XYZ file of C-alpha atoms in Angstrom:
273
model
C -223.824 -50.626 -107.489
C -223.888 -47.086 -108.541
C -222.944 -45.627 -105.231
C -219.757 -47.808 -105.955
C -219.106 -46.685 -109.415
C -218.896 -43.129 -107.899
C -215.725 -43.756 -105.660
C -213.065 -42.202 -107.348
C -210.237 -44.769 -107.965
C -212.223 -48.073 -107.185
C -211.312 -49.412 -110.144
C -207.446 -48.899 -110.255
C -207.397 -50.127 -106.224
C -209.382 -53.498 -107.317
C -206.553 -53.888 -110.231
C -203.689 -53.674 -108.243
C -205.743 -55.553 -105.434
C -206.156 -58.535 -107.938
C -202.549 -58.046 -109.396
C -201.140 -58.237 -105.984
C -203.635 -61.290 -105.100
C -202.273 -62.938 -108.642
C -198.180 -62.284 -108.103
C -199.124 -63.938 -104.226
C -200.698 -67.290 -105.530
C -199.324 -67.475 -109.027
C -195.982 -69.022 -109.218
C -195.237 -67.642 -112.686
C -192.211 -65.582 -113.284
C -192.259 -61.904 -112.856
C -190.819 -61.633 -116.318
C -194.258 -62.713 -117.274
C -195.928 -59.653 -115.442
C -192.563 -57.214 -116.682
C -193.839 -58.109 -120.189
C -197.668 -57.798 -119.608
C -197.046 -54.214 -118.038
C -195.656 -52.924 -121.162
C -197.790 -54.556 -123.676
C -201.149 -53.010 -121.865
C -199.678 -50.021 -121.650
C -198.563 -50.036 -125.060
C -202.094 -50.805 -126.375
C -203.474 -48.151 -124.291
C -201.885 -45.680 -125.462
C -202.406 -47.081 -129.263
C -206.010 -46.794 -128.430
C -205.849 -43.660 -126.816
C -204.236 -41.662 -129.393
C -204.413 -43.795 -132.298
C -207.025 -42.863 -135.149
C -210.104 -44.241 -133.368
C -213.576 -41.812 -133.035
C -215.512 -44.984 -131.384
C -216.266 -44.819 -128.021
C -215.238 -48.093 -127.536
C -211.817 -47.686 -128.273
C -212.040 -45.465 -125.342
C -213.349 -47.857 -123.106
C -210.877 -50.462 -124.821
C -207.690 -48.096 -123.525
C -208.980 -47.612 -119.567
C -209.258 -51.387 -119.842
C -205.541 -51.462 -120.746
C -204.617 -49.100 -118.383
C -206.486 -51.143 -115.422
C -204.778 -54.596 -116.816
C -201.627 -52.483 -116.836
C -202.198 -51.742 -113.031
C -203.269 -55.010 -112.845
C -199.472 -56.458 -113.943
C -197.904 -53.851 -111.609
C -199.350 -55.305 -108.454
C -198.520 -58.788 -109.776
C -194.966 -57.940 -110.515
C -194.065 -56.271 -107.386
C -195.051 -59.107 -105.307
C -193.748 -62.365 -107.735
C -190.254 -60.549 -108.655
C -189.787 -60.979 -104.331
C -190.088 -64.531 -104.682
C -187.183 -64.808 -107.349
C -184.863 -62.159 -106.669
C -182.047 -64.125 -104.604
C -179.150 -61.606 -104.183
C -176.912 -64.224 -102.331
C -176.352 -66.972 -103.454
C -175.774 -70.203 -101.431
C -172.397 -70.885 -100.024
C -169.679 -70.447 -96.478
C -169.380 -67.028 -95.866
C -167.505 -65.106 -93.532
C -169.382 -61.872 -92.892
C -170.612 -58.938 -90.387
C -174.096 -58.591 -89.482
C -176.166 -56.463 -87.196
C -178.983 -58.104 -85.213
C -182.100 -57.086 -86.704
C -184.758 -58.506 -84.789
C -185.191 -61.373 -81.942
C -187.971 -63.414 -82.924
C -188.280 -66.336 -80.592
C -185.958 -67.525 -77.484
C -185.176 -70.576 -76.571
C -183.423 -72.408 -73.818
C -180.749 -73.515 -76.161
C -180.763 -70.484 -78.960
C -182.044 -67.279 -80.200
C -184.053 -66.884 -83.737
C -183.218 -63.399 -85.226
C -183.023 -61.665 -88.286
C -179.580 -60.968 -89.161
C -178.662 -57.888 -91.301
C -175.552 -58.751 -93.021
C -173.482 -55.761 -93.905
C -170.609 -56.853 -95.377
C -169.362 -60.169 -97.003
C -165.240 -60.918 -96.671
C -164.041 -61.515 -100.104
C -167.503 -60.485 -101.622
C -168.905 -57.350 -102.621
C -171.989 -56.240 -101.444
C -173.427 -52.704 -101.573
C -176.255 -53.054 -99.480
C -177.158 -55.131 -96.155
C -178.831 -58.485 -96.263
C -181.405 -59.860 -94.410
C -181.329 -63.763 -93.843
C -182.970 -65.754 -90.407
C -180.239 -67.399 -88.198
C -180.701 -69.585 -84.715
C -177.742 -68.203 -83.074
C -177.242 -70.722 -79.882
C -176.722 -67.589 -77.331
C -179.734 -66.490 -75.215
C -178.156 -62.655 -74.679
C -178.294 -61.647 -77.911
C -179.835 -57.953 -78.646
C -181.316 -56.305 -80.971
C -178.468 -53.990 -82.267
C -175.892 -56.785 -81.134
C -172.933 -57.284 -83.854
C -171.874 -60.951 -85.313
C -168.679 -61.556 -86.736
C -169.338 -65.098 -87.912
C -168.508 -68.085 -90.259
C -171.296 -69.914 -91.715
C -172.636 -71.802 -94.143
C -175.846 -69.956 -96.316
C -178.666 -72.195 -97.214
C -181.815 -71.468 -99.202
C -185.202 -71.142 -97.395
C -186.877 -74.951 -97.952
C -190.169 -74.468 -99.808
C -193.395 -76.358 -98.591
C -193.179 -80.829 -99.190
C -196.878 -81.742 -98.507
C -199.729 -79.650 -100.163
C -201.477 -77.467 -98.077
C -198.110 -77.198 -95.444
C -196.690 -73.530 -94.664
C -194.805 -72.105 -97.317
C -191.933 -70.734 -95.622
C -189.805 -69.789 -98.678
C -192.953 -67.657 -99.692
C -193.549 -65.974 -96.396
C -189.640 -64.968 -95.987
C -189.741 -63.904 -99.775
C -192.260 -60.863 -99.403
C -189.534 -59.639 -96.676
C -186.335 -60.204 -98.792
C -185.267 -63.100 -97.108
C -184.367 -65.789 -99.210
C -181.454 -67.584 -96.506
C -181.022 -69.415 -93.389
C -177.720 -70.358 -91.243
C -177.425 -72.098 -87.931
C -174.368 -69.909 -85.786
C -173.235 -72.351 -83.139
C -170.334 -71.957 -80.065
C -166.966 -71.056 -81.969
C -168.602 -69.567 -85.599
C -168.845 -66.109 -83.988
C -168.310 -63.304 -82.131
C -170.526 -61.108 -80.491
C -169.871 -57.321 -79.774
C -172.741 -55.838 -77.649
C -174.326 -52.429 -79.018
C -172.349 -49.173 -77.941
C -174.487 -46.471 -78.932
C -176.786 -44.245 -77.360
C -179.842 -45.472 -78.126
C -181.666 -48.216 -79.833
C -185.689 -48.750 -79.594
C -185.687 -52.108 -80.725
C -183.169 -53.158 -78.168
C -184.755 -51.060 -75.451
C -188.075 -52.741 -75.817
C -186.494 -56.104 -76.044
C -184.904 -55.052 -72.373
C -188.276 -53.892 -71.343
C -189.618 -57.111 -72.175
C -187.020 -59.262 -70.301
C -187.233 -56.956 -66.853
C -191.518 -57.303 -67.078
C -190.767 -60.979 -67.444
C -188.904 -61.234 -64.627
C -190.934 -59.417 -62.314
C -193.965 -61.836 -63.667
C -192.200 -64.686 -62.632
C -190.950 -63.133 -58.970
C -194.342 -62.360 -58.004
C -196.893 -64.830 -59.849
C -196.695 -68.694 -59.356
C -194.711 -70.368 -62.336
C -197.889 -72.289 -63.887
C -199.658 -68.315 -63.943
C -196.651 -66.658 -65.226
C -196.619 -67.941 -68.583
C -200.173 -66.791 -69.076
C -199.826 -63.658 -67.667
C -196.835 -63.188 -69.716
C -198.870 -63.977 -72.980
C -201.600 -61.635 -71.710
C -199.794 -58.693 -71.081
C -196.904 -58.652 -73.354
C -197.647 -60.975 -76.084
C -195.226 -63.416 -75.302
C -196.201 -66.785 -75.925
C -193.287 -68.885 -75.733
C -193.283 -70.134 -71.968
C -196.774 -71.576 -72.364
C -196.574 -75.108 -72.222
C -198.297 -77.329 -74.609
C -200.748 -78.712 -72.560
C -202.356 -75.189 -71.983
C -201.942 -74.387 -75.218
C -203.929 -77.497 -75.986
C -206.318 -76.088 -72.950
C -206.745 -72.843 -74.749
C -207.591 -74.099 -78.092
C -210.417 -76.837 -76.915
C -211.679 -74.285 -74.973
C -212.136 -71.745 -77.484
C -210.329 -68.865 -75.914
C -207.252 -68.915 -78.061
C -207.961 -65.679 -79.347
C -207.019 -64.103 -75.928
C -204.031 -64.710 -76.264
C -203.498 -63.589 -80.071
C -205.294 -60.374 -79.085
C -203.280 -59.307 -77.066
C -200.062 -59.834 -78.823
C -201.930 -57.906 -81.866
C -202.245 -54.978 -79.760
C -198.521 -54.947 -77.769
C -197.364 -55.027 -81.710
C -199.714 -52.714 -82.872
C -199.002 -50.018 -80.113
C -194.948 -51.228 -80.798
C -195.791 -50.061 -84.321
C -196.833 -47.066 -83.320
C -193.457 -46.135 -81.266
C -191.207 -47.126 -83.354
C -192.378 -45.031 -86.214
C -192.930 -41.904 -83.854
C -189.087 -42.384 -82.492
C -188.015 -43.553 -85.756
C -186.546 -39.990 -86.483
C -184.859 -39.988 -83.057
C -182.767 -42.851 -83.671
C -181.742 -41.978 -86.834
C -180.060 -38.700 -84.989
């Protein structure tokens, strides 16, 4: 216990730890944690330089100062859950594909960046998820599209996936379904785009899976090697998880993203050129 007391900045790291834990779990309005970062700090300071010799006034302040910290973490992660810069309605508006999270026969899942709302002003771009029924859609890809914005449902049963929490801590607080006839799609013309390289990447590796391994193989071998999971059929999913070697296949993906991470942030300058 005192080999821990002697890390410098323990304490303020378990503060915000906890504050970050409380604004995750707690749904209690980030005014709440606006107002507690003030009054802490307030009384710290009171203590600090007010008229007090005691030395536990002293200790009274740095426990301010770590419930303070404490409020900060909170606040950063509950004012995500209620900050909703959009609010629900049609829209006609541009957006940028951000990211292509899932393919299906029928669709694509992305993240669309909106960056501009017709007959609306917005001065920054806007993330919100969209099943756009196209398969070639690209990372980089523009939509000029018509749609009606909906909120993110939260969870009905207790204990079910919050999806309105999960798509708060990334800013994305909307959802919109872009079928045949709501947009248009102009394919990226600039030099270069990592995202939409790797996504290209991706798509050739699958190919030459499937030319050269037997269909029931490929899916595996796809999941294996690039971390794509979406051709495996239920039953071997089912397969995998009685079996206990489920984790093979999350693996994997872990490290394709993790080494994904790692390029994008060392090209990351590059592109912006």
């Amino acid at each position: 216990m005192k080999h821990l007391e002697q890390i410098p900045m323990l304490k303020p790291f378990v503060s915000l730890l906890i504050g970050i834990l409380l604004g995750y779990y707690l749904e209690v309005p980030s005014i709440i944690f606006l107002v507690g970062i003030f009054a802490f700090l307030i009384l710290g300071l009171i203590w600090m330089y007010g008229n007090f010799k005691l030395t536990r006034y002293i200790v009274f302040s740095s426990i301010s100062f770590l419930f303070a910290l404490l409020s900060v973490g909170a606040f950063n992660y509950s004012i995500k859950k209620d900050y909703q810069p959009v609010q629900d309605g049609y829209y006609t508006y541009t957006a940028v594909v951000d990211k292509v999270l899932k393919r299906k026969p029928d669709y694509t899942r992305t993240y669309l960046k909106i960056i501009s709302l017709k007959d609306h002003s917005i001065d920054y771009s806007y993330r919100i998820v969209s099943n756009v029924f196209e398969n070639d859609i690209l990372p980089g890809d523009t939509i000029y599209a018509s749609s009606f914005l909906k909120p993110l449902m939260h969870d009905l049963n207790p204990g079910q996936f919050n999806v309105k929490k999960y798509y708060g801590y990334k800013y994305i607080y909307h959802t919109t379904t872009l079928k045949p006839g709501q947009f248009i799609k102009s394919s990226f013309q600039g030099f270069f785009h990592f995202q939409r390289w790797c996504q290209l990447s991706s798509q050739w590796c699958k190919g030459v899976i499937k030319e050269y391994i037997p269909e029931r193989s490929a899916s595996t071998v796809q999941a294996l090697l690039l971390g794509v999971k979406d051709d495996v059929s239920e039953d071997m999913m089912e397969v995998y998880t009685k079996t206990g070697v489920m984790h093979a296949l999350a693996v994997s993906g872990m490290h394709v993203g993790i080494l994904y991470l790692g390029m994008l942030v060392l090209f990351k300058p590059v592109y912006r050129r």
